[in-house]
Coordinates of C-alpha atoms and ligand atoms in Angstrom, one line a residue:
M1 CA 152.9 9.0 88.3
K2 CA 153.4 12.4 86.8
G3 CA 152.3 14.5 89.7
L4 CA 154.0 12.4 92.3
S5 CA 157.0 13.5 94.2
Y6 CA 160.3 11.8 94.0
V7 CA 159.8 10.2 97.4
Q8 CA 156.3 8.9 96.4
K9 CA 157.6 7.5 93.1
T10 CA 160.4 5.7 95.0
A11 CA 158.2 4.4 97.8
I12 CA 155.2 3.2 95.7
P13 CA 157.1 0.2 94.2
Y14 CA 158.2 -0.8 97.7
L15 CA 154.7 -0.5 99.0
L16 CA 153.4 -2.7 96.2
L17 CA 156.2 -5.2 97.0
L18 CA 155.1 -5.2 100.6
V19 CA 151.5 -6.0 99.6
I20 CA 152.6 -8.7 97.2
V21 CA 154.9 -10.3 99.8
L22 CA 152.2 -10.3 102.4
A23 CA 149.7 -11.7 100.0
G24 CA 152.2 -14.3 98.9
I25 CA 152.9 -15.3 102.5
G26 CA 149.1 -15.5 103.2
F27 CA 148.5 -17.6 100.1
T28 CA 151.4 -20.1 100.6
T29 CA 150.6 -20.4 104.3
S30 CA 147.0 -21.3 103.7
L31 CA 148.1 -23.7 100.9
F32 CA 150.5 -25.3 103.3
F33 CA 147.8 -25.8 105.9
E34 CA 145.4 -27.1 103.3
R35 CA 148.0 -29.6 102.1
F36 CA 149.5 -30.6 105.4
V37 CA 146.6 -30.6 107.8
L38 CA 143.8 -31.8 105.5
T39 CA 145.9 -34.5 103.9
S40 CA 147.0 -35.9 107.2
W41 CA 143.4 -35.7 108.4
K42 CA 142.2 -37.5 105.3
E43 CA 144.8 -40.2 105.9
E44 CA 143.9 -40.5 109.5
L45 CA 140.2 -40.8 108.7
T46 CA 140.8 -43.4 106.0
T47 CA 142.8 -45.5 108.5
E48 CA 140.1 -45.1 111.1
A49 CA 137.3 -45.9 108.7
S50 CA 139.0 -49.0 107.5
L51 CA 139.6 -50.3 111.0
I52 CA 136.0 -49.6 112.1
S53 CA 134.6 -51.2 109.0
E54 CA 136.4 -54.4 109.7
Q55 CA 135.2 -54.4 113.3
L56 CA 131.6 -53.6 112.3
D57 CA 131.0 -56.3 109.7
E58 CA 130.0 -59.0 112.1
Q59 CA 127.7 -56.8 114.2
L60 CA 126.0 -55.5 111.1
L61 CA 125.1 -59.1 110.1
N62 CA 123.2 -59.5 113.3
L63 CA 120.9 -56.6 112.6
D64 CA 118.7 -57.3 115.5
A65 CA 120.6 -55.2 118.0
S66 CA 120.4 -51.8 116.4
Y67 CA 120.6 -50.1 119.8
D68 CA 124.0 -51.6 120.3
L69 CA 125.1 -50.3 116.9
S70 CA 124.2 -46.7 118.0
R71 CA 126.1 -47.1 121.1
Q72 CA 129.0 -48.6 119.2
V73 CA 128.9 -45.7 116.8
L74 CA 129.0 -43.2 119.8
K75 CA 131.9 -45.1 121.2
F76 CA 133.8 -44.9 117.9
S77 CA 133.0 -41.2 117.8
E78 CA 134.3 -40.7 121.3
I79 CA 137.5 -42.6 120.5
T80 CA 138.2 -40.9 117.2
G81 CA 136.7 -37.5 118.1
D82 CA 134.9 -37.6 114.7
R83 CA 131.3 -37.8 113.6
V84 CA 130.5 -41.4 112.8
T85 CA 127.6 -42.5 110.7
L86 CA 126.5 -46.1 109.9
I87 CA 124.7 -46.4 106.6
L88 CA 123.1 -49.5 105.0
A89 CA 123.9 -50.3 101.4
D90 CA 120.5 -48.8 100.3
G91 CA 121.5 -45.5 101.8
T92 CA 119.4 -45.8 105.0
V93 CA 121.2 -44.2 108.0
I94 CA 121.0 -46.7 110.9
A95 CA 123.3 -45.1 113.4
E96 CA 124.7 -41.6 113.8
S97 CA 126.9 -40.1 116.6
D98 CA 126.1 -36.4 116.3
H99 CA 122.6 -36.2 114.8
D100 CA 119.1 -37.4 115.3
L101 CA 118.4 -40.4 113.1
V102 CA 114.8 -39.5 112.4
T103 CA 115.6 -36.3 110.5
M104 CA 118.4 -37.8 108.5
E105 CA 117.7 -38.4 104.8
N106 CA 118.9 -41.3 102.6
H107 CA 122.7 -41.0 102.2
L108 CA 123.1 -43.3 99.1
Q109 CA 123.9 -40.4 96.8
R110 CA 126.7 -39.0 98.9
P111 CA 129.9 -39.2 96.8
E112 CA 132.0 -40.9 99.6
V113 CA 129.1 -43.5 100.1
Q114 CA 129.0 -44.2 96.4
A115 CA 132.8 -44.6 96.3
A116 CA 132.7 -47.0 99.3
I117 CA 129.9 -49.1 97.8
N118 CA 132.1 -49.3 94.7
G119 CA 135.0 -50.5 96.8
K120 CA 137.0 -47.3 97.0
I121 CA 137.8 -44.9 99.8
E122 CA 137.6 -41.4 98.5
P123 CA 137.8 -38.6 101.1
T124 CA 135.7 -35.6 100.1
I125 CA 135.3 -32.2 101.7
R126 CA 131.9 -30.7 101.5
L127 CA 129.4 -28.6 103.3
S128 CA 127.1 -30.8 105.4
T129 CA 123.4 -30.1 104.6
T130 CA 122.6 -31.6 108.0
M131 CA 125.2 -29.8 110.2
H132 CA 125.7 -26.7 108.1
Q133 CA 129.5 -26.8 108.3
R134 CA 132.4 -28.2 106.2
Y135 CA 133.4 -31.7 106.9
I136 CA 136.0 -34.2 105.5
Y137 CA 134.0 -37.3 104.8
V138 CA 135.6 -40.7 104.5
A139 CA 133.5 -43.8 104.0
A140 CA 134.5 -47.5 104.0
A141 CA 132.3 -50.3 103.0
I142 CA 131.3 -53.2 105.4
Y143 CA 131.3 -56.5 103.6
D144 CA 129.4 -59.7 103.9
G145 CA 131.8 -61.8 102.0
K146 CA 132.2 -59.9 98.9
V147 CA 129.0 -58.0 99.1
A148 CA 128.9 -54.5 100.6
I149 CA 126.1 -54.5 103.2
G150 CA 126.7 -51.2 104.7
V151 CA 129.0 -48.2 104.9
I152 CA 130.8 -46.7 107.9
R153 CA 131.3 -43.0 107.4
L154 CA 133.7 -40.8 109.4
A155 CA 133.3 -37.1 109.2
K156 CA 135.7 -34.6 110.7
S157 CA 134.4 -31.1 111.2
L158 CA 136.4 -28.4 109.6
A159 CA 134.6 -25.7 111.6
L160 CA 137.6 -25.0 113.9
Y161 CA 140.1 -25.4 111.0
D162 CA 138.1 -23.0 108.8
A163 CA 137.7 -20.5 111.7
T164 CA 141.5 -20.7 112.4
I165 CA 142.3 -20.2 108.8
A166 CA 139.8 -17.3 108.6
R167 CA 141.3 -15.8 111.8
F168 CA 144.8 -16.3 110.3
R169 CA 143.7 -14.6 107.1
L170 CA 142.1 -11.8 109.1
I171 CA 145.3 -11.3 111.1
L172 CA 147.3 -11.4 107.8
Y173 CA 145.0 -8.8 106.2
L174 CA 145.1 -6.7 109.3
V175 CA 149.0 -6.8 109.3
A176 CA 149.0 -6.1 105.5
G177 CA 146.6 -3.3 105.9
C178 CA 148.4 -1.8 108.9
S179 CA 151.8 -2.1 107.1
A180 CA 150.3 -0.4 104.0
M181 CA 148.8 2.3 106.2
I182 CA 152.1 2.9 108.1
A183 CA 154.0 2.9 104.8
L184 CA 151.5 5.4 103.3
L185 CA 151.9 7.6 106.3
L186 CA 155.6 7.4 106.1
I187 CA 155.5 8.2 102.4
F188 CA 153.2 11.2 103.1
M189 CA 155.5 12.4 105.9
Q190 CA 158.5 12.0 103.7
S191 CA 156.9 14.0 100.9
S192 CA 155.6 16.7 103.2
K193 CA 157.8 19.9 103.4
K194 CA 158.5 19.4 107.1
F195 CA 160.0 15.9 106.8
N196 CA 161.3 16.0 103.3
P197 CA 164.7 17.8 103.2
L198 CA 164.8 17.6 99.4
R199 CA 161.6 19.6 99.2
K200 CA 162.8 22.0 101.9
I201 CA 166.0 22.5 99.9
S202 CA 164.2 23.0 96.6
E203 CA 161.7 25.5 98.2
E204 CA 164.6 27.5 99.7
I205 CA 166.3 27.6 96.3
Y206 CA 163.1 28.8 94.7
T207 CA 162.6 31.5 97.4
M208 CA 166.2 32.6 96.8
S209 CA 165.7 32.9 93.1
E210 CA 162.6 35.0 93.6
V211 CA 164.1 37.3 96.1
G212 CA 167.3 37.4 94.1
E213 CA 169.5 36.7 97.1
L214 CA 171.6 33.6 97.4
K215 CA 171.7 32.1 100.9
T216 CA 173.2 29.0 102.3
I217 CA 170.8 26.3 103.6
V218 CA 171.1 25.9 107.3
G219 CA 169.6 23.3 109.6
V220 CA 170.1 20.3 107.3
D221 CA 172.8 18.5 109.2
R222 CA 172.9 15.1 107.5
K223 CA 175.7 12.7 106.5
D224 CA 173.8 11.1 103.6
E225 CA 173.3 12.0 99.9
I226 CA 171.0 14.9 100.9
G227 CA 173.7 16.2 103.2
L228 CA 176.1 16.1 100.3
V229 CA 173.7 18.0 98.1
V230 CA 173.2 20.6 100.8
S231 CA 176.9 21.1 101.4
A232 CA 177.6 21.2 97.6
H233 CA 174.8 23.8 97.3
N234 CA 176.2 25.8 100.2
S235 CA 179.7 25.9 98.8
L236 CA 178.4 26.9 95.4
V237 CA 176.3 29.7 97.0
E238 CA 179.4 30.9 98.9
K239 CA 181.5 31.0 95.8
I240 CA 178.8 32.7 93.7
N241 CA 178.2 35.3 96.6
F242 CA 181.9 36.0 96.7
Q243 CA 182.0 36.5 92.9
I244 CA 178.9 38.7 93.1
Q245 CA 180.5 40.8 95.8
T246 CA 183.7 41.1 93.8
L247 CA 181.7 42.1 90.7
Q248 CA 179.6 44.6 92.8
N249 CA 182.8 46.1 94.2
E250 CA 184.2 46.5 90.7
Q251 CA 180.9 47.9 89.5
T252 CA 180.8 50.4 92.4
K253 CA 184.4 51.5 91.6
L254 CA 183.6 51.8 87.9
S255 CA 180.4 53.8 88.5
A256 CA 182.2 56.0 91.0
I257 CA 184.9 56.7 88.5
L258 CA 182.4 57.3 85.7
S259 CA 180.2 59.6 87.7
N260 CA 183.1 61.7 89.0
M261 CA 184.8 62.0 85.7
T262 CA 184.7 65.5 84.3
D263 CA 184.7 64.1 80.8
G264 CA 181.5 62.7 79.3
V265 CA 181.4 59.0 78.5
I266 CA 178.8 57.3 76.3
L267 CA 178.9 53.6 75.3
V268 CA 177.0 52.8 72.1
N269 CA 176.3 49.3 70.8
A270 CA 176.4 48.1 67.1
D271 CA 172.7 49.1 66.7
G272 CA 173.4 52.6 67.8
I273 CA 171.7 52.1 71.1
V274 CA 173.2 53.8 74.2
T275 CA 174.2 51.2 76.7
L276 CA 176.0 53.5 79.2
I277 CA 176.1 57.2 79.9
N278 CA 177.8 59.0 82.8
T279 CA 176.7 62.0 84.7
S280 CA 179.0 64.4 82.8
A281 CA 177.6 63.3 79.5
Q282 CA 174.0 63.6 80.8
R283 CA 174.8 67.1 81.9
L284 CA 176.5 68.0 78.6
F285 CA 173.5 66.8 76.5
N286 CA 170.8 67.9 79.0
V287 CA 169.6 64.4 79.4
I288 CA 166.8 64.6 82.0
R289 CA 165.3 61.1 81.6
Q290 CA 165.9 58.6 84.4
T291 CA 167.0 55.8 82.2
T292 CA 168.6 55.6 78.8
D293 CA 167.8 52.0 78.3
G294 CA 167.1 51.3 74.6
V295 CA 167.5 55.0 73.7
S296 CA 169.4 55.6 70.5
L297 CA 172.5 57.8 70.3
I298 CA 170.8 60.4 68.1
E299 CA 168.0 60.8 70.7
V300 CA 170.6 61.4 73.4
V301 CA 173.1 63.7 71.7
R302 CA 170.8 65.3 69.1
Q303 CA 174.0 66.0 67.0
H304 CA 174.4 64.5 63.6
Q305 CA 178.1 65.0 63.7
I306 CA 178.5 62.7 66.7
V307 CA 176.4 60.0 65.0
E308 CA 178.6 60.3 61.9
L309 CA 181.7 59.9 64.0
W310 CA 180.3 56.8 65.6
K311 CA 179.5 55.3 62.2
Q312 CA 183.0 56.1 60.8
T313 CA 184.6 54.5 63.9
L314 CA 182.4 51.4 63.6
Q315 CA 183.2 51.0 59.9
S316 CA 186.9 51.8 60.0
G317 CA 187.5 50.1 63.3
K318 CA 189.9 52.9 64.2
T319 CA 189.8 55.7 66.8
Q320 CA 188.3 58.9 65.4
S321 CA 188.1 62.4 66.9
A322 CA 186.4 65.6 66.1
T323 CA 185.7 69.0 67.7
I324 CA 182.0 70.0 67.8
Q325 CA 179.9 72.7 69.3
T326 CA 177.1 71.2 71.4
S327 CA 175.1 74.4 71.9
L328 CA 175.5 78.1 71.3
D329 CA 176.7 78.9 74.9
K330 CA 178.9 75.8 75.1
D331 CA 182.2 76.3 73.2
N332 CA 184.0 73.4 71.8
I333 CA 183.7 69.8 72.7
Q334 CA 186.3 67.3 71.7
V335 CA 184.8 63.9 70.9
I336 CA 187.1 60.8 70.8
A337 CA 185.4 57.7 69.5
S338 CA 187.2 54.4 69.9
I339 CA 186.1 50.9 69.2
L340 CA 186.3 48.5 72.2
G341 CA 187.2 45.5 70.1
P342 CA 186.9 41.9 71.4
V343 CA 186.1 43.0 74.9
L344 CA 182.8 44.4 73.9
P345 CA 182.3 43.6 70.2
G346 CA 180.6 46.3 68.2
E347 CA 180.6 48.7 71.1
V348 CA 182.0 52.2 70.6
L349 CA 183.2 54.4 73.4
L350 CA 182.6 58.1 72.9
L351 CA 184.6 60.4 75.1
F352 CA 183.6 64.1 75.4
Q353 CA 186.1 66.6 76.6
D354 CA 184.8 70.0 77.4
L355 CA 187.3 72.5 76.0
T356 CA 185.5 75.5 77.3
L357 CA 187.5 75.7 80.5
L358 CA 190.7 75.1 78.6
R359 CA 189.8 77.9 76.1
K360 CA 188.9 80.2 79.0
L361 CA 192.2 79.6 80.7
E362 CA 193.9 80.2 77.4
T363 CA 192.0 83.6 77.1
V364 CA 192.9 84.5 80.7
R365 CA 196.6 83.7 80.0
K366 CA 196.5 85.8 76.8
D367 CA 194.7 88.6 78.5
F368 CA 197.2 88.5 81.3
I369 CA 200.2 88.8 79.0
S370 CA 198.5 91.5 77.0
N371 CA 197.6 93.4 80.2
I372 CA 201.0 93.1 81.8
S373 CA 202.7 94.2 78.6
H374 CA 200.3 97.1 78.3
E375 CA 200.9 98.1 81.9
L376 CA 204.7 97.9 81.5
R377 CA 204.7 99.5 78.1
T378 CA 203.3 102.8 79.2
P379 CA 205.9 103.7 81.9
L380 CA 208.7 102.2 79.7
A381 CA 207.6 104.2 76.7
S382 CA 207.4 107.3 78.8
L383 CA 210.9 106.6 80.3
K384 CA 212.2 106.0 76.8
A385 CA 210.7 109.3 75.5
L386 CA 212.1 111.2 78.5
T387 CA 215.6 109.7 78.1
E388 CA 215.7 110.4 74.4
T389 CA 214.6 114.0 75.0
L390 CA 217.3 114.4 77.6
Q391 CA 219.9 112.9 75.2
N392 CA 218.8 115.3 72.5
G393 CA 219.8 118.3 74.5
A394 CA 217.3 118.8 77.3
L395 CA 219.9 117.5 79.6
H396 CA 221.7 120.8 79.4
D397 CA 218.6 122.8 80.4
P398 CA 218.6 122.4 84.2
A399 CA 215.0 123.3 84.6
V400 CA 213.7 120.9 82.0
S401 CA 216.1 118.1 83.0
N402 CA 214.9 118.4 86.6
R403 CA 211.3 118.1 85.6
F404 CA 212.1 115.2 83.4
L405 CA 214.0 113.4 86.2
L406 CA 211.0 113.8 88.5
Q407 CA 208.8 112.3 85.8
M408 CA 211.2 109.5 85.3
D409 CA 211.2 108.9 89.0
E410 CA 207.4 108.7 89.0
E411 CA 207.4 106.2 86.1
I412 CA 210.0 104.1 87.9
D413 CA 207.8 104.2 91.0
N414 CA 204.9 103.0 88.8
L415 CA 206.9 100.2 87.5
T416 CA 208.1 99.2 91.0
Q417 CA 204.5 99.2 92.2
I418 CA 203.4 97.0 89.4
V419 CA 206.3 94.6 90.0
Q420 CA 205.6 94.6 93.8
E421 CA 201.9 94.0 93.5
L422 CA 202.5 91.2 90.9
L423 CA 205.0 89.6 93.3
E424 CA 202.5 89.9 96.2
L425 CA 199.7 88.5 94.1
S426 CA 201.7 85.6 92.9
K427 CA 202.8 84.9 96.5
I428 CA 199.2 85.0 97.8
E429 CA 197.9 82.9 94.9
S430 CA 200.6 80.2 95.4
G431 CA 199.8 80.1 99.2
R432 CA 203.3 81.0 100.1
V433 CA 202.2 83.9 102.4
P434 CA 201.6 82.6 105.9
L435 CA 198.6 84.1 107.7
E436 CA 199.3 85.5 111.1
K437 CA 195.8 85.5 112.5
K438 CA 195.0 87.2 115.7
R439 CA 191.7 87.7 117.4
T440 CA 191.0 91.4 116.8
S441 CA 187.9 93.5 117.5
A442 CA 185.9 94.5 114.5
H443 CA 186.2 98.1 115.5
E444 CA 190.0 97.9 115.5
I445 CA 189.9 96.2 112.1
V446 CA 188.0 99.2 110.6
S447 CA 189.3 102.2 112.5
R448 CA 193.0 102.1 111.6
P449 CA 192.7 102.0 107.8
V450 CA 189.9 104.6 107.9
E451 CA 192.1 106.9 110.0
R452 CA 195.0 106.4 107.5
M453 CA 192.8 107.3 104.5
K454 CA 191.0 110.2 106.1
L455 CA 193.6 112.8 105.1
Q456 CA 193.7 111.5 101.5
A457 CA 189.8 111.7 101.3
E458 CA 189.9 115.2 102.8
R459 CA 192.4 116.3 100.2
A460 CA 190.1 115.0 97.5
G461 CA 187.2 116.8 99.0
I462 CA 185.4 113.7 100.0
T463 CA 183.7 112.9 103.3
L464 CA 184.8 109.5 104.8
E465 CA 182.5 108.2 107.5
T466 CA 182.2 105.0 109.6
I467 CA 178.9 103.4 110.5
L468 CA 179.4 100.6 112.9
P469 CA 176.9 98.8 115.1
A470 CA 177.6 99.0 118.9
E471 CA 178.2 95.3 119.3
L472 CA 180.4 93.4 117.0
P473 CA 182.3 90.1 117.6
N474 CA 186.0 89.7 117.7
L475 CA 187.4 88.2 114.5
D476 CA 190.4 86.0 113.7
V477 CA 192.3 87.9 111.0
D478 CA 195.7 88.8 109.8
L479 CA 195.4 92.4 110.6
T480 CA 198.0 93.7 108.1
K481 CA 196.4 91.9 105.2
I482 CA 192.8 92.9 106.1
H483 CA 194.0 96.5 106.5
Q484 CA 195.4 96.2 103.0
V485 CA 191.9 95.2 101.7
F486 CA 190.3 98.2 103.4
M487 CA 193.1 100.5 102.0
N488 CA 192.6 99.2 98.5
L489 CA 188.8 99.5 98.6
I490 CA 188.9 103.0 100.2
H491 CA 191.6 104.1 97.9
N492 CA 189.5 103.0 94.9
A493 CA 186.5 104.7 96.3
I494 CA 188.4 108.0 96.7
K495 CA 189.9 107.6 93.2
F496 CA 186.5 107.1 91.5
T497 CA 184.5 109.6 93.5
P498 CA 184.4 113.2 92.5
P499 CA 185.0 116.0 95.1
G500 CA 182.0 116.6 97.3
G501 CA 181.2 113.0 97.4
R502 CA 180.8 110.6 100.3
I503 CA 182.4 107.3 101.3
S504 CA 180.9 105.3 104.2
V505 CA 182.6 102.3 105.8
A506 CA 180.1 100.0 107.5
A507 CA 179.9 96.6 109.2
Q508 CA 176.9 94.3 109.6
L509 CA 176.6 91.3 111.8
Q510 CA 175.3 88.2 110.0
T511 CA 174.5 84.7 111.3
D512 CA 178.0 83.3 110.9
S513 CA 180.0 86.3 109.6
V514 CA 180.6 90.0 109.7
V515 CA 180.1 91.8 106.4
F516 CA 182.1 95.0 105.9
S517 CA 181.0 97.4 103.2
I518 CA 182.7 100.4 101.5
A519 CA 180.1 102.5 99.7
D520 CA 180.9 105.5 97.6
S521 CA 178.9 108.1 95.7
G522 CA 181.3 108.0 92.7
T523 CA 181.2 107.2 89.1
G524 CA 179.9 103.6 89.5
I525 CA 180.8 100.6 87.4
L526 CA 179.1 99.5 84.2
P527 CA 177.5 96.0 84.5
N528 CA 179.9 94.4 82.1
D529 CA 182.9 95.8 84.0
L530 CA 181.4 94.8 87.3
K531 CA 181.6 91.1 86.4
R532 CA 185.3 91.4 85.8
V533 CA 186.7 94.0 88.3
F534 CA 188.2 91.3 90.5
E535 CA 190.3 89.9 87.6
R536 CA 194.0 90.6 87.4
F537 CA 194.9 93.8 85.6
Y538 CA 191.2 94.5 84.9
K539 CA 190.4 98.2 84.5
S540 CA 187.4 99.7 83.1
D541 CA 188.1 101.8 79.9
R542 CA 187.2 105.0 81.7
S543 CA 189.9 104.4 84.4
R544 CA 192.5 103.0 82.0
S545 CA 194.1 106.3 81.5
G546 CA 194.3 107.0 85.2
G547 CA 196.8 105.6 87.7
G548 CA 196.5 102.1 89.2
T549 CA 197.7 98.7 88.1
G550 CA 194.3 96.8 88.0
L551 CA 195.7 94.4 90.6
G552 CA 194.3 95.9 93.8
L553 CA 190.9 94.2 93.7
S554 CA 192.5 90.9 92.6
I555 CA 194.9 91.0 95.7
S556 CA 191.9 92.0 97.9
R557 CA 189.8 89.0 96.7
H558 CA 192.7 86.6 97.5
I559 CA 193.2 88.0 100.9
V560 CA 189.5 87.7 101.7
E561 CA 189.4 84.2 100.3
I562 CA 192.3 83.0 102.4
H563 CA 190.3 84.2 105.4
D564 CA 187.5 81.9 104.2
G565 CA 185.4 85.0 103.3
K566 CA 183.8 86.3 100.1
I567 CA 184.0 89.6 98.3
W568 CA 181.5 91.1 95.9
A569 CA 180.5 94.4 94.4
E570 CA 177.2 96.3 93.6
S571 CA 177.1 99.4 91.6
T572 CA 174.7 101.8 89.8
P573 CA 176.6 103.7 87.1
G574 CA 176.6 107.4 87.9
E575 CA 175.4 106.9 91.5
G576 CA 178.2 105.0 93.1
S577 CA 179.5 101.6 94.0
T578 CA 179.5 99.4 97.1
F579 CA 182.1 96.8 97.8
H580 CA 181.3 94.1 100.4
F581 CA 183.4 91.4 102.0
S582 CA 182.6 88.9 104.7
I583 CA 184.9 87.5 107.4
P584 CA 183.5 84.3 109.1
I585 CA 183.0 84.3 112.9
T586 CA 185.1 81.5 114.2
S587 CA 183.7 79.1 116.9
G588 CA 184.2 80.0 120.5
N589 CA 184.1 83.7 119.5
D590 CA 181.6 84.9 122.0
N591 CA 183.6 87.8 123.1
K592 CA 181.6 90.8 121.9
N593 CA 183.4 94.1 121.7
S594 CA 182.0 97.5 121.3
Ligands
LIG1 P1 193.2 99.8 90.1 O1 194.6 99.7 90.7 O2 193.3 100.1 88.7 O3 192.3 100.6 90.9 P2 191.7 97.7 91.0 O4 191.9 96.2 90.9 O5 191.7 98.2 92.4 O6 192.8 98.3 90.1 O7 190.3 98.1 90.3 C1 190.0 97.5 89.1 C2 189.0 98.4 88.4 O8 187.8 98.4 89.0 C3 189.4 99.8 88.4 O9 190.3 100.1 87.3 C4 188.0 100.5 88.2 O10 187.7 100.5 86.8 C5 187.1 99.6 88.9 N1 186.8 100.1 90.3 C6 187.3 99.6 91.4 N2 186.8 100.3 92.5 C7 185.9 101.2 92.0 C8 185.0 102.1 92.5 N3 184.9 102.3 93.8 N4 184.2 102.9 91.7 C9 184.3 102.7 90.4 N5 185.1 101.8 89.7 C10 185.9 101.0 90.5

């Protein structure tokens, strides 16, 4: 029974019951027939044999007319419908209705004949050796006074009865066989996948578990127990799917937060194995492997200090923090280790905050303050010196006091310029300056500032030239501001180019922008300075003593950037510098201008 399906296990007892019931019906029916039919036949034959024996006693005494006896026997046979045999007391058959007398043997030993001679009527059923079929034999003695002189035997053939019973049994066996076959067929069909909904359901559940996708079972529309199982399964699947969806949403949110965090996050279990690491932490520790499953904390961070911090947190159960240096080029990293407690027992969350940017901002701020104080101190010190000299008597010397006043005026101009440029820079940086863009031809953008600076260049003994391609697109720019960029760059070029030098202003058409370049044959900029010239107040040492606030390039960079362009510089010290800036060509700008 082990390998059988549930349906087969349930159906087999019923099948056995069916076979037992049919066999029982067959058995009791044949028993009934045996009892009822044969008993009544036996009784009937007994009565008939008794009656015939009484009639025959006289005739048998006059044994001269044997012919008559045969006829008589035939007559009895016709009336009763049975086989009738007349036997003498010595067993000799003297008359027979159904068989030739000559071939008939002595019948003395036949049990019914023996019983009759002994005065009893005992019906027996046996196979006739003469007729080769079953008969009920009943024999009654014929008396002469008290002496039995012969026996009249009646025999009823059971051939028809036996054939009927045999046919009945055959029909019964056929019905039983067919029922069993039909039952087997039904069992087979019930257990097959197509007709067995339970099997269908279980197979669908198996497939789901293999594919890893929970689906509701469709197409089983039943009102019985199977229908209940299916609807219970479907409602469970819907609930689980809803929960999975909710969990997936939560997980997506969490991983989006984790991967977009600038701080590094590492989750470590009680065995020191990393169970979670976000992109920032991977970047911080140069983790290039695809998966960190089963990797220990030391393998990931390669920093003994961090492992120590994790151990301390685990032991103390309290949040710990430390500042470490992950590599030579990376500055400081602040690590905060906190225990997650009952939510995730034994797990420690390590948070890595990169302090590099913070430090850099701090340095920029310090530099800015130091630069601005330096820039302000020079004119202020000079003003102070001039006023003190005037107070100490120079005021009374008109020639000296006039010169001093002119110098003071110059210093005040310097201070005003610094303050104005600072104000402008702060306005541009805070985005408070609205751009008044106008479609302008590239030639117009270049020509005006070049024209304005020409005289200044000539005075300094420098040639200022313009090299522009014939066809350039119109650009959307705030003309005043872009002119300021040109003026700043040309002004710097004049300032750092010795007399006899050359400055060329050029423009080049790129795929999606126009790149303007201001190249000079001046002093050039050292590589270290080149990296920082666009910073506020930055001046190379060589130019520190000269005029200029160090804000010009910073303002220019902001103006270019608010036009969505880029600014950069190239320089070879001693040979000259080239400053480039790009202005994007806005869509629909097909209007070429020469
Ligand atoms: P400044 O007002 O001092 O010129 P800028 O911001 O315009 O301030 O320039 C910053 C520094 O960049 C200058 O002090 C100078 O050292 C360097 N610089 C700018 N343009 C040139 C150039 N054409 N040649 C050499 N050095 C330059």
